[in-house]
């Protein structure tokens, strides 16, 4: 998987949000608010380029005090949310 071109993480009024820029904004038309760990995962997904649930969960375990099982479930949930708003491919 990878983040679709045209979607970026911005800070708006102290909140981390995903916004569409350029052509990405045409169909998106909204802001997707992320909590601290979801924003960190977005940045990590950008760094990795092609990412998987497992690759993000492994990195999450390195940074946060979370079990591998909980990390995989949290990452899977966040990615499903990103898929539902069509910001990853």
PDB file of N, CA and C in Angstrom:
ATOM      1  N   UNK A   1       0.839  -1.172   0.000  1.00  0.00           N
ATOM      2  CA  UNK A   1       0.000   0.000   0.000  1.00  0.00           C
ATOM      3  C   UNK A   1       0.886   1.237   0.000  1.00  0.00           C
ATOM      4  N   UNK A   2       0.284   2.337  -0.403  1.00  0.00           N
ATOM      5  CA  UNK A   2       0.994   3.612  -0.296  1.00  0.00           C
ATOM      6  C   UNK A   2      -0.024   4.740  -0.210  1.00  0.00           C
ATOM      7  N   UNK A   3       0.431   5.866   0.314  1.00  0.00           N
ATOM      8  CA  UNK A   3      -0.416   7.048   0.391  1.00  0.00           C
ATOM      9  C   UNK A   3      -0.591   7.596  -1.018  1.00  0.00           C
ATOM     10  N   UNK A   4      -1.816   7.942  -1.366  1.00  0.00           N
ATOM     11  CA  UNK A   4      -2.076   8.494  -2.695  1.00  0.00           C
ATOM     12  C   UNK A   4      -1.423   9.866  -2.833  1.00  0.00           C
ATOM     13  N   UNK A   5      -0.962  10.149  -4.034  1.00  0.00           N
ATOM     14  CA  UNK A   5      -0.388  11.463  -4.310  1.00  0.00           C
ATOM     15  C   UNK A   5      -1.457  12.527  -4.106  1.00  0.00           C
ATOM     16  N   UNK A   6      -1.028  13.662  -3.582  1.00  0.00           N
ATOM     17  CA  UNK A   6      -1.944  14.782  -3.401  1.00  0.00           C
ATOM     18  C   UNK A   6      -2.535  14.871  -2.006  1.00  0.00           C
ATOM     19  N   UNK A   7      -2.193  13.923  -1.127  1.00  0.00           N
ATOM     20  CA  UNK A   7      -2.690  13.976   0.239  1.00  0.00           C
ATOM     21  C   UNK A   7      -1.531  14.209   1.190  1.00  0.00           C
ATOM     22  N   UNK A   8      -1.698  15.205   2.059  1.00  0.00           N
ATOM     23  CA  UNK A   8      -0.619  15.598   2.958  1.00  0.00           C
ATOM     24  C   UNK A   8      -1.149  15.790   4.375  1.00  0.00           C
ATOM     25  N   UNK A   9      -0.234  15.693   5.311  1.00  0.00           N
ATOM     26  CA  UNK A   9      -0.548  15.940   6.717  1.00  0.00           C
ATOM     27  C   UNK A   9      -0.195  17.387   7.019  1.00  0.00           C
ATOM     28  N   UNK A  10      -1.133  18.103   7.583  1.00  0.00           N
ATOM     29  CA  UNK A  10      -0.931  19.505   7.965  1.00  0.00           C
ATOM     30  C   UNK A  10      -1.380  19.691   9.408  1.00  0.00           C
ATOM     31  N   UNK A  11      -0.864  20.739  10.044  1.00  0.00           N
ATOM     32  CA  UNK A  11      -1.366  21.119  11.362  1.00  0.00           C
ATOM     33  C   UNK A  11      -2.294  22.307  11.169  1.00  0.00           C
ATOM     34  N   UNK A  12      -3.532  22.154  11.628  1.00  0.00           N
ATOM     35  CA  UNK A  12      -4.544  23.196  11.508  1.00  0.00           C
ATOM     36  C   UNK A  12      -5.134  23.438  12.889  1.00  0.00           C
ATOM     37  N   UNK A  13      -4.952  24.637  13.394  1.00  0.00           N
ATOM     38  CA  UNK A  13      -5.466  25.000  14.728  1.00  0.00           C
ATOM     39  C   UNK A  13      -5.029  23.988  15.786  1.00  0.00           C
ATOM     40  N   UNK A  14      -3.791  23.544  15.716  1.00  0.00           N
ATOM     41  CA  UNK A  14      -3.255  22.619  16.709  1.00  0.00           C
ATOM     42  C   UNK A  14      -3.623  21.163  16.506  1.00  0.00           C
ATOM     43  N   UNK A  15      -4.339  20.857  15.425  1.00  0.00           N
ATOM     44  CA  UNK A  15      -4.707  19.474  15.142  1.00  0.00           C
ATOM     45  C   UNK A  15      -4.003  18.985  13.888  1.00  0.00           C
ATOM     46  N   UNK A  16      -3.645  17.705  13.876  1.00  0.00           N
ATOM     47  CA  UNK A  16      -3.069  17.088  12.690  1.00  0.00           C
ATOM     48  C   UNK A  16      -4.208  16.614  11.800  1.00  0.00           C
ATOM     49  N   UNK A  17      -4.197  17.068  10.544  1.00  0.00           N
ATOM     50  CA  UNK A  17      -5.257  16.697   9.613  1.00  0.00           C
ATOM     51  C   UNK A  17      -4.659  16.315   8.265  1.00  0.00           C
ATOM     52  N   UNK A  18      -5.312  15.382   7.588  1.00  0.00           N
ATOM     53  CA  UNK A  18      -4.961  15.032   6.222  1.00  0.00           C
ATOM     54  C   UNK A  18      -5.840  15.890   5.313  1.00  0.00           C
ATOM     55  N   UNK A  19      -5.195  16.530   4.359  1.00  0.00           N
ATOM     56  CA  UNK A  19      -5.924  17.351   3.392  1.00  0.00           C
ATOM     57  C   UNK A  19      -5.492  16.954   1.988  1.00  0.00           C
ATOM     58  N   UNK A  20      -6.372  17.205   1.048  1.00  0.00           N
ATOM     59  CA  UNK A  20      -6.039  16.981  -0.349  1.00  0.00           C
ATOM     60  C   UNK A  20      -5.507  18.254  -0.949  1.00  0.00           C
ATOM     61  N   UNK A  21      -4.454  18.120  -1.757  1.00  0.00           N
ATOM     62  CA  UNK A  21      -3.889  19.266  -2.462  1.00  0.00           C
ATOM     63  C   UNK A  21      -3.951  18.968  -3.961  1.00  0.00           C
ATOM     64  N   UNK A  22      -4.128  19.987  -4.738  1.00  0.00           N
ATOM     65  CA  UNK A  22      -4.178  19.795  -6.192  1.00  0.00           C
ATOM     66  C   UNK A  22      -5.352  18.922  -6.581  1.00  0.00           C
ATOM     67  N   UNK A  23      -5.108  17.975  -7.477  1.00  0.00           N
ATOM     68  CA  UNK A  23      -6.174  17.100  -7.960  1.00  0.00           C
ATOM     69  C   UNK A  23      -6.750  16.240  -6.847  1.00  0.00           C
ATOM     70  N   UNK A  24      -5.939  15.919  -5.826  1.00  0.00           N
ATOM     71  CA  UNK A  24      -6.434  15.122  -4.717  1.00  0.00           C
ATOM     72  C   UNK A  24      -7.561  15.793  -3.965  1.00  0.00           C
ATOM     73  N   UNK A  25      -7.579  17.123  -3.974  1.00  0.00           N
ATOM     74  CA  UNK A  25      -8.596  17.863  -3.243  1.00  0.00           C
ATOM     75  C   UNK A  25      -9.946  17.856  -3.951  1.00  0.00           C
ATOM     76  N   UNK A  26      -9.947  17.619  -5.248  1.00  0.00           N
ATOM     77  CA  UNK A  26     -11.193  17.707  -6.014  1.00  0.00           C
ATOM     78  C   UNK A  26     -12.232  16.713  -5.508  1.00  0.00           C
ATOM     79  N   UNK A  27     -11.854  15.460  -5.361  1.00  0.00           N
ATOM     80  CA  UNK A  27     -12.809  14.444  -4.921  1.00  0.00           C
ATOM     81  C   UNK A  27     -12.857  14.293  -3.407  1.00  0.00           C
ATOM     82  N   UNK A  28     -11.830  14.763  -2.704  1.00  0.00           N
ATOM     83  CA  UNK A  28     -11.747  14.547  -1.258  1.00  0.00           C
ATOM     84  C   UNK A  28     -12.657  15.514  -0.514  1.00  0.00           C
ATOM     85  N   UNK A  29     -12.434  16.809  -0.639  1.00  0.00           N
ATOM     86  CA  UNK A  29     -13.316  17.838  -0.104  1.00  0.00           C
ATOM     87  C   UNK A  29     -13.555  17.813   1.388  1.00  0.00           C
ATOM     88  N   UNK A  30     -12.597  17.320   2.182  1.00  0.00           N
ATOM     89  CA  UNK A  30     -12.782  17.293   3.625  1.00  0.00           C
ATOM     90  C   UNK A  30     -11.424  17.252   4.303  1.00  0.00           C
ATOM     91  N   UNK A  31     -11.450  17.358   5.624  1.00  0.00           N
ATOM     92  CA  UNK A  31     -10.256  17.190   6.439  1.00  0.00           C
ATOM     93  C   UNK A  31     -10.434  15.915   7.240  1.00  0.00           C
ATOM     94  N   UNK A  32      -9.375  15.154   7.391  1.00  0.00           N
ATOM     95  CA  UNK A  32      -9.416  13.947   8.209  1.00  0.00           C
ATOM     96  C   UNK A  32      -8.513  14.193   9.404  1.00  0.00           C
ATOM     97  N   UNK A  33      -9.113  14.329  10.582  1.00  0.00           N
ATOM     98  CA  UNK A  33      -8.371  14.623  11.799  1.00  0.00           C
ATOM     99  C   UNK A  33      -7.710  13.360  12.341  1.00  0.00           C
ATOM    100  N   UNK A  34      -6.441  13.483  12.759  1.00  0.00           N
ATOM    101  CA  UNK A  34      -5.690  12.345  13.279  1.00  0.00           C
ATOM    102  C   UNK A  34      -5.209  12.643  14.699  1.00  0.00           C
ATOM    103  N   UNK A  35      -5.265  11.618  15.558  1.00  0.00           N
ATOM    104  CA  UNK A  35      -4.673  11.778  16.877  1.00  0.00           C
ATOM    105  C   UNK A  35      -3.158  11.661  16.751  1.00  0.00           C
ATOM    106  N   UNK A  36      -2.443  11.789  17.856  1.00  0.00           N
ATOM    107  CA  UNK A  36      -0.980  11.809  17.819  1.00  0.00           C
ATOM    108  C   UNK A  36      -0.381  10.547  17.196  1.00  0.00           C
ATOM    109  N   UNK A  37      -0.864   9.384  17.611  1.00  0.00           N
ATOM    110  CA  UNK A  37      -0.274   8.150  17.078  1.00  0.00           C
ATOM    111  C   UNK A  37      -0.668   7.925  15.616  1.00  0.00           C
ATOM    112  N   UNK A  38      -1.872   8.300  15.220  1.00  0.00           N
ATOM    113  CA  UNK A  38      -2.277   8.169  13.819  1.00  0.00           C
ATOM    114  C   UNK A  38      -1.467   9.114  12.936  1.00  0.00           C
ATOM    115  N   UNK A  39      -1.197  10.329  13.422  1.00  0.00           N
ATOM    116  CA  UNK A  39      -0.361  11.269  12.671  1.00  0.00           C
ATOM    117  C   UNK A  39       1.052  10.709  12.537  1.00  0.00           C
ATOM    118  N   UNK A  40       1.556  10.104  13.607  1.00  0.00           N
ATOM    119  CA  UNK A  40       2.884   9.489  13.542  1.00  0.00           C
ATOM    120  C   UNK A  40       2.883   8.362  12.495  1.00  0.00           C
ATOM    121  N   UNK A  41       1.828   7.548  12.477  1.00  0.00           N
ATOM    122  CA  UNK A  41       1.737   6.462  11.503  1.00  0.00           C
ATOM    123  C   UNK A  41       1.687   7.002  10.075  1.00  0.00           C
ATOM    124  N   UNK A  42       0.982   8.098   9.858  1.00  0.00           N
ATOM    125  CA  UNK A  42       0.922   8.706   8.529  1.00  0.00           C
ATOM    126  C   UNK A  42       2.323   9.110   8.078  1.00  0.00           C
ATOM    127  N   UNK A  43       3.058   9.764   8.972  1.00  0.00           N
ATOM    128  CA  UNK A  43       4.423  10.180   8.645  1.00  0.00           C
ATOM    129  C   UNK A  43       5.301   8.961   8.359  1.00  0.00           C
ATOM    130  N   UNK A  44       5.139   7.920   9.166  1.00  0.00           N
ATOM    131  CA  UNK A  44       5.921   6.699   8.960  1.00  0.00           C
ATOM    132  C   UNK A  44       5.549   6.042   7.631  1.00  0.00           C
ATOM    133  N   UNK A  45       4.268   6.030   7.293  1.00  0.00           N
ATOM    134  CA  UNK A  45       3.830   5.470   6.011  1.00  0.00           C
ATOM    135  C   UNK A  45       4.441   6.253   4.857  1.00  0.00           C
ATOM    136  N   UNK A  46       4.510   7.573   4.987  1.00  0.00           N
ATOM    137  CA  UNK A  46       5.153   8.386   3.952  1.00  0.00           C
ATOM    138  C   UNK A  46       6.635   8.039   3.837  1.00  0.00           C
ATOM    139  N   UNK A  47       7.292   7.856   4.957  1.00  0.00           N
ATOM    140  CA  UNK A  47       8.715   7.531   4.972  1.00  0.00           C
ATOM    141  C   UNK A  47       8.963   6.180   4.300  1.00  0.00           C
ATOM    142  N   UNK A  48       8.099   5.204   4.622  1.00  0.00           N
ATOM    143  CA  UNK A  48       8.278   3.868   4.057  1.00  0.00           C
ATOM    144  C   UNK A  48       7.936   3.813   2.569  1.00  0.00           C
ATOM    145  N   UNK A  49       7.072   4.676   2.114  1.00  0.00           N
ATOM    146  CA  UNK A  49       6.618   4.607   0.716  1.00  0.00           C
ATOM    147  C   UNK A  49       5.620   3.483   0.563  1.00  0.00           C
ATOM    148  N   UNK A  50       6.081   2.296   0.216  1.00  0.00           N
ATOM    149  CA  UNK A  50       5.215   1.113   0.210  1.00  0.00           C
ATOM    150  C   UNK A  50       5.215   0.550   1.629  1.00  0.00           C
ATOM    151  N   UNK A  51       4.034   0.436   2.209  1.00  0.00           N
ATOM    152  CA  UNK A  51       3.939  -0.032   3.591  1.00  0.00           C
ATOM    153  C   UNK A  51       2.896  -1.131   3.714  1.00  0.00           C
ATOM    154  N   UNK A  52       2.989  -1.858   4.808  1.00  0.00           N
ATOM    155  CA  UNK A  52       2.000  -2.887   5.144  1.00  0.00           C
ATOM    156  C   UNK A  52       1.560  -2.666   6.578  1.00  0.00           C
ATOM    157  N   UNK A  53       0.500  -3.350   6.963  1.00  0.00           N
ATOM    158  CA  UNK A  53       0.070  -3.314   8.358  1.00  0.00           C
ATOM    159  C   UNK A  53       1.229  -3.753   9.245  1.00  0.00           C
ATOM    160  N   UNK A  54       1.911  -4.818   8.838  1.00  0.00           N
ATOM    161  CA  UNK A  54       2.996  -5.366   9.649  1.00  0.00           C
ATOM    162  C   UNK A  54       4.164  -4.399   9.775  1.00  0.00           C
ATOM    163  N   UNK A  55       4.538  -3.748   8.660  1.00  0.00           N
ATOM    164  CA  UNK A  55       5.691  -2.837   8.726  1.00  0.00           C
ATOM    165  C   UNK A  55       5.399  -1.638   9.624  1.00  0.00           C
ATOM    166  N   UNK A  56       4.172  -1.114   9.567  1.00  0.00           N
ATOM    167  CA  UNK A  56       3.815   0.003  10.441  1.00  0.00           C
ATOM    168  C   UNK A  56       3.657  -0.454  11.891  1.00  0.00           C
ATOM    169  N   UNK A  57       3.097  -1.628  12.086  1.00  0.00           N
ATOM    170  CA  UNK A  57       2.930  -2.149  13.450  1.00  0.00           C
ATOM    171  C   UNK A  57       4.282  -2.397  14.110  1.00  0.00           C
ATOM    172  N   UNK A  58       5.235  -2.919  13.353  1.00  0.00           N
ATOM    173  CA  UNK A  58       6.574  -3.141  13.893  1.00  0.00           C
ATOM    174  C   UNK A  58       7.199  -1.834  14.358  1.00  0.00           C
ATOM    175  N   UNK A  59       7.093  -0.792  13.544  1.00  0.00           N
ATOM    176  CA  UNK A  59       7.639   0.517  13.925  1.00  0.00           C
ATOM    177  C   UNK A  59       6.888   1.102  15.113  1.00  0.00           C
ATOM    178  N   UNK A  60       5.575   0.903  15.166  1.00  0.00           N
ATOM    179  CA  UNK A  60       4.778   1.405  16.282  1.00  0.00           C
ATOM    180  C   UNK A  60       5.245   0.790  17.586  1.00  0.00           C
ATOM    181  N   UNK A  61       5.553  -0.505  17.562  1.00  0.00           N
ATOM    182  CA  UNK A  61       6.047  -1.190  18.759  1.00  0.00           C
ATOM    183  C   UNK A  61       7.401  -0.649  19.206  1.00  0.00           C
ATOM    184  N   UNK A  62       8.206  -0.210  18.258  1.00  0.00           N
ATOM    185  CA  UNK A  62       9.516   0.348  18.594  1.00  0.00           C
ATOM    186  C   UNK A  62       9.400   1.692  19.305  1.00  0.00           C
ATOM    187  N   UNK A  63       8.363   2.450  18.988  1.00  0.00           N
ATOM    188  CA  UNK A  63       8.222   3.810  19.491  1.00  0.00           C
ATOM    189  C   UNK A  63       7.287   3.899  20.697  1.00  0.00           C
ATOM    190  N   UNK A  64       6.200   3.161  20.667  1.00  0.00           N
ATOM    191  CA  UNK A  64       5.182   3.228  21.721  1.00  0.00           C
ATOM    192  C   UNK A  64       5.180   1.937  22.539  1.00  0.00           C
ATOM    193  N   UNK A  65       4.742   2.041  23.759  1.00  0.00           N
ATOM    194  CA  UNK A  65       4.641   0.883  24.645  1.00  0.00           C
ATOM    195  C   UNK A  65       3.321   0.163  24.347  1.00  0.00           C
ATOM    196  N   UNK A  66       3.364  -0.725  23.350  1.00  0.00           N
ATOM    197  CA  UNK A  66       2.166  -1.431  22.903  1.00  0.00           C
ATOM    198  C   UNK A  66       2.568  -2.851  22.502  1.00  0.00           C
ATOM    199  N   UNK A  67       1.682  -3.793  22.727  1.00  0.00           N
ATOM    200  CA  UNK A  67       1.969  -5.179  22.341  1.00  0.00           C
ATOM    201  C   UNK A  67       1.881  -5.314  20.823  1.00  0.00           C
ATOM    202  N   UNK A  68       2.573  -6.298  20.261  1.00  0.00           N
ATOM    203  CA  UNK A  68       2.478  -6.505  18.802  1.00  0.00           C
ATOM    204  C   UNK A  68       1.043  -6.737  18.332  1.00  0.00           C
ATOM    205  N   UNK A  69       0.269  -7.476  19.104  1.00  0.00           N
ATOM    206  CA  UNK A  69      -1.121  -7.753  18.716  1.00  0.00           C
ATOM    207  C   UNK A  69      -1.942  -6.469  18.699  1.00  0.00           C
ATOM    208  N   UNK A  70      -1.803  -5.656  19.732  1.00  0.00           N
ATOM    209  CA  UNK A  70      -2.547  -4.394  19.803  1.00  0.00           C
ATOM    210  C   UNK A  70      -2.093  -3.450  18.695  1.00  0.00           C
ATOM    211  N   UNK A  71      -0.791  -3.421  18.432  1.00  0.00           N
ATOM    212  CA  UNK A  71      -0.261  -2.559  17.370  1.00  0.00           C
ATOM    213  C   UNK A  71      -0.834  -2.963  16.022  1.00  0.00           C
ATOM    214  N   UNK A  72      -0.836  -4.260  15.724  1.00  0.00           N
ATOM    215  CA  UNK A  72      -1.380  -4.724  14.439  1.00  0.00           C
ATOM    216  C   UNK A  72      -2.858  -4.357  14.303  1.00  0.00           C
ATOM    217  N   UNK A  73      -3.623  -4.548  15.380  1.00  0.00           N
ATOM    218  CA  UNK A  73      -5.048  -4.219  15.317  1.00  0.00           C
ATOM    219  C   UNK A  73      -5.266  -2.720  15.143  1.00  0.00           C
ATOM    220  N   UNK A  74      -4.514  -1.903  15.893  1.00  0.00           N
ATOM    221  CA  UNK A  74      -4.660  -0.451  15.780  1.00  0.00           C
ATOM    222  C   UNK A  74      -4.287   0.032  14.379  1.00  0.00           C
ATOM    223  N   UNK A  75      -3.177  -0.480  13.852  1.00  0.00           N
ATOM    224  CA  UNK A  75      -2.740  -0.084  12.512  1.00  0.00           C
ATOM    225  C   UNK A  75      -3.761  -0.536  11.471  1.00  0.00           C
ATOM    226  N   UNK A  76      -4.248  -1.753  11.593  1.00  0.00           N
ATOM    227  CA  UNK A  76      -5.254  -2.251  10.641  1.00  0.00           C
ATOM    228  C   UNK A  76      -6.500  -1.367  10.669  1.00  0.00           C
ATOM    229  N   UNK A  77      -6.927  -0.966  11.858  1.00  0.00           N
ATOM    230  CA  UNK A  77      -8.105  -0.099  11.980  1.00  0.00           C
ATOM    231  C   UNK A  77      -7.872   1.258  11.320  1.00  0.00           C
ATOM    232  N   UNK A  78      -6.692   1.833  11.558  1.00  0.00           N
ATOM    233  CA  UNK A  78      -6.391   3.141  10.979  1.00  0.00           C
ATOM    234  C   UNK A  78      -6.316   3.044   9.453  1.00  0.00           C
ATOM    235  N   UNK A  79      -5.675   2.002   8.958  1.00  0.00           N
ATOM    236  CA  UNK A  79      -5.572   1.839   7.506  1.00  0.00           C
ATOM    237  C   UNK A  79      -6.952   1.628   6.885  1.00  0.00           C
ATOM    238  N   UNK A  80      -7.815   0.888   7.547  1.00  0.00           N
ATOM    239  CA  UNK A  80      -9.184   0.721   7.036  1.00  0.00           C
ATOM    240  C   UNK A  80      -9.892   2.066   6.961  1.00  0.00           C
ATOM    241  N   UNK A  81      -9.661   2.920   7.956  1.00  0.00           N
ATOM    242  CA  UNK A  81     -10.242   4.264   7.939  1.00  0.00           C
ATOM    243  C   UNK A  81      -9.693   5.050   6.758  1.00  0.00           C
ATOM    244  N   UNK A  82      -8.390   4.975   6.537  1.00  0.00           N
ATOM    245  CA  UNK A  82      -7.779   5.678   5.406  1.00  0.00           C
ATOM    246  C   UNK A  82      -8.316   5.148   4.082  1.00  0.00           C
ATOM    247  N   UNK A  83      -8.520   3.827   3.989  1.00  0.00           N
ATOM    248  CA  UNK A  83      -9.088   3.245   2.775  1.00  0.00           C
ATOM    249  C   UNK A  83     -10.506   3.750   2.545  1.00  0.00           C
ATOM    250  N   UNK A  84     -11.280   3.858   3.629  1.00  0.00           N
ATOM    251  CA  UNK A  84     -12.681   4.261   3.492  1.00  0.00           C
ATOM    252  C   UNK A  84     -12.830   5.678   2.962  1.00  0.00           C
ATOM    253  N   UNK A  85     -11.829   6.529   3.194  1.00  0.00           N
ATOM    254  CA  UNK A  85     -11.874   7.889   2.655  1.00  0.00           C
ATOM    255  C   UNK A  85     -10.964   8.041   1.437  1.00  0.00           C
ATOM    256  N   UNK A  86     -10.413   6.913   0.981  1.00  0.00           N
ATOM    257  CA  UNK A  86      -9.702   6.853  -0.296  1.00  0.00           C
ATOM    258  C   UNK A  86      -8.426   7.700  -0.339  1.00  0.00           C
ATOM    259  N   UNK A  87      -7.616   7.620   0.735  1.00  0.00           N
ATOM    260  CA  UNK A  87      -6.350   8.359   0.748  1.00  0.00           C
ATOM    261  C   UNK A  87      -5.145   7.425   0.612  1.00  0.00           C
ATOM    262  N   UNK A  88      -5.372   6.127   0.551  1.00  0.00           N
ATOM    263  CA  UNK A  88      -4.294   5.155   0.311  1.00  0.00           C
ATOM    264  C   UNK A  88      -4.696   4.269  -0.861  1.00  0.00           C
ATOM    265  N   UNK A  89      -3.648   3.710  -1.482  1.00  0.00           N
ATOM    266  CA  UNK A  89      -3.913   2.784  -2.602  1.00  0.00           C
ATOM    267  C   UNK A  89      -3.042   1.553  -2.463  1.00  0.00           C
TER     268      UNK A  89
END
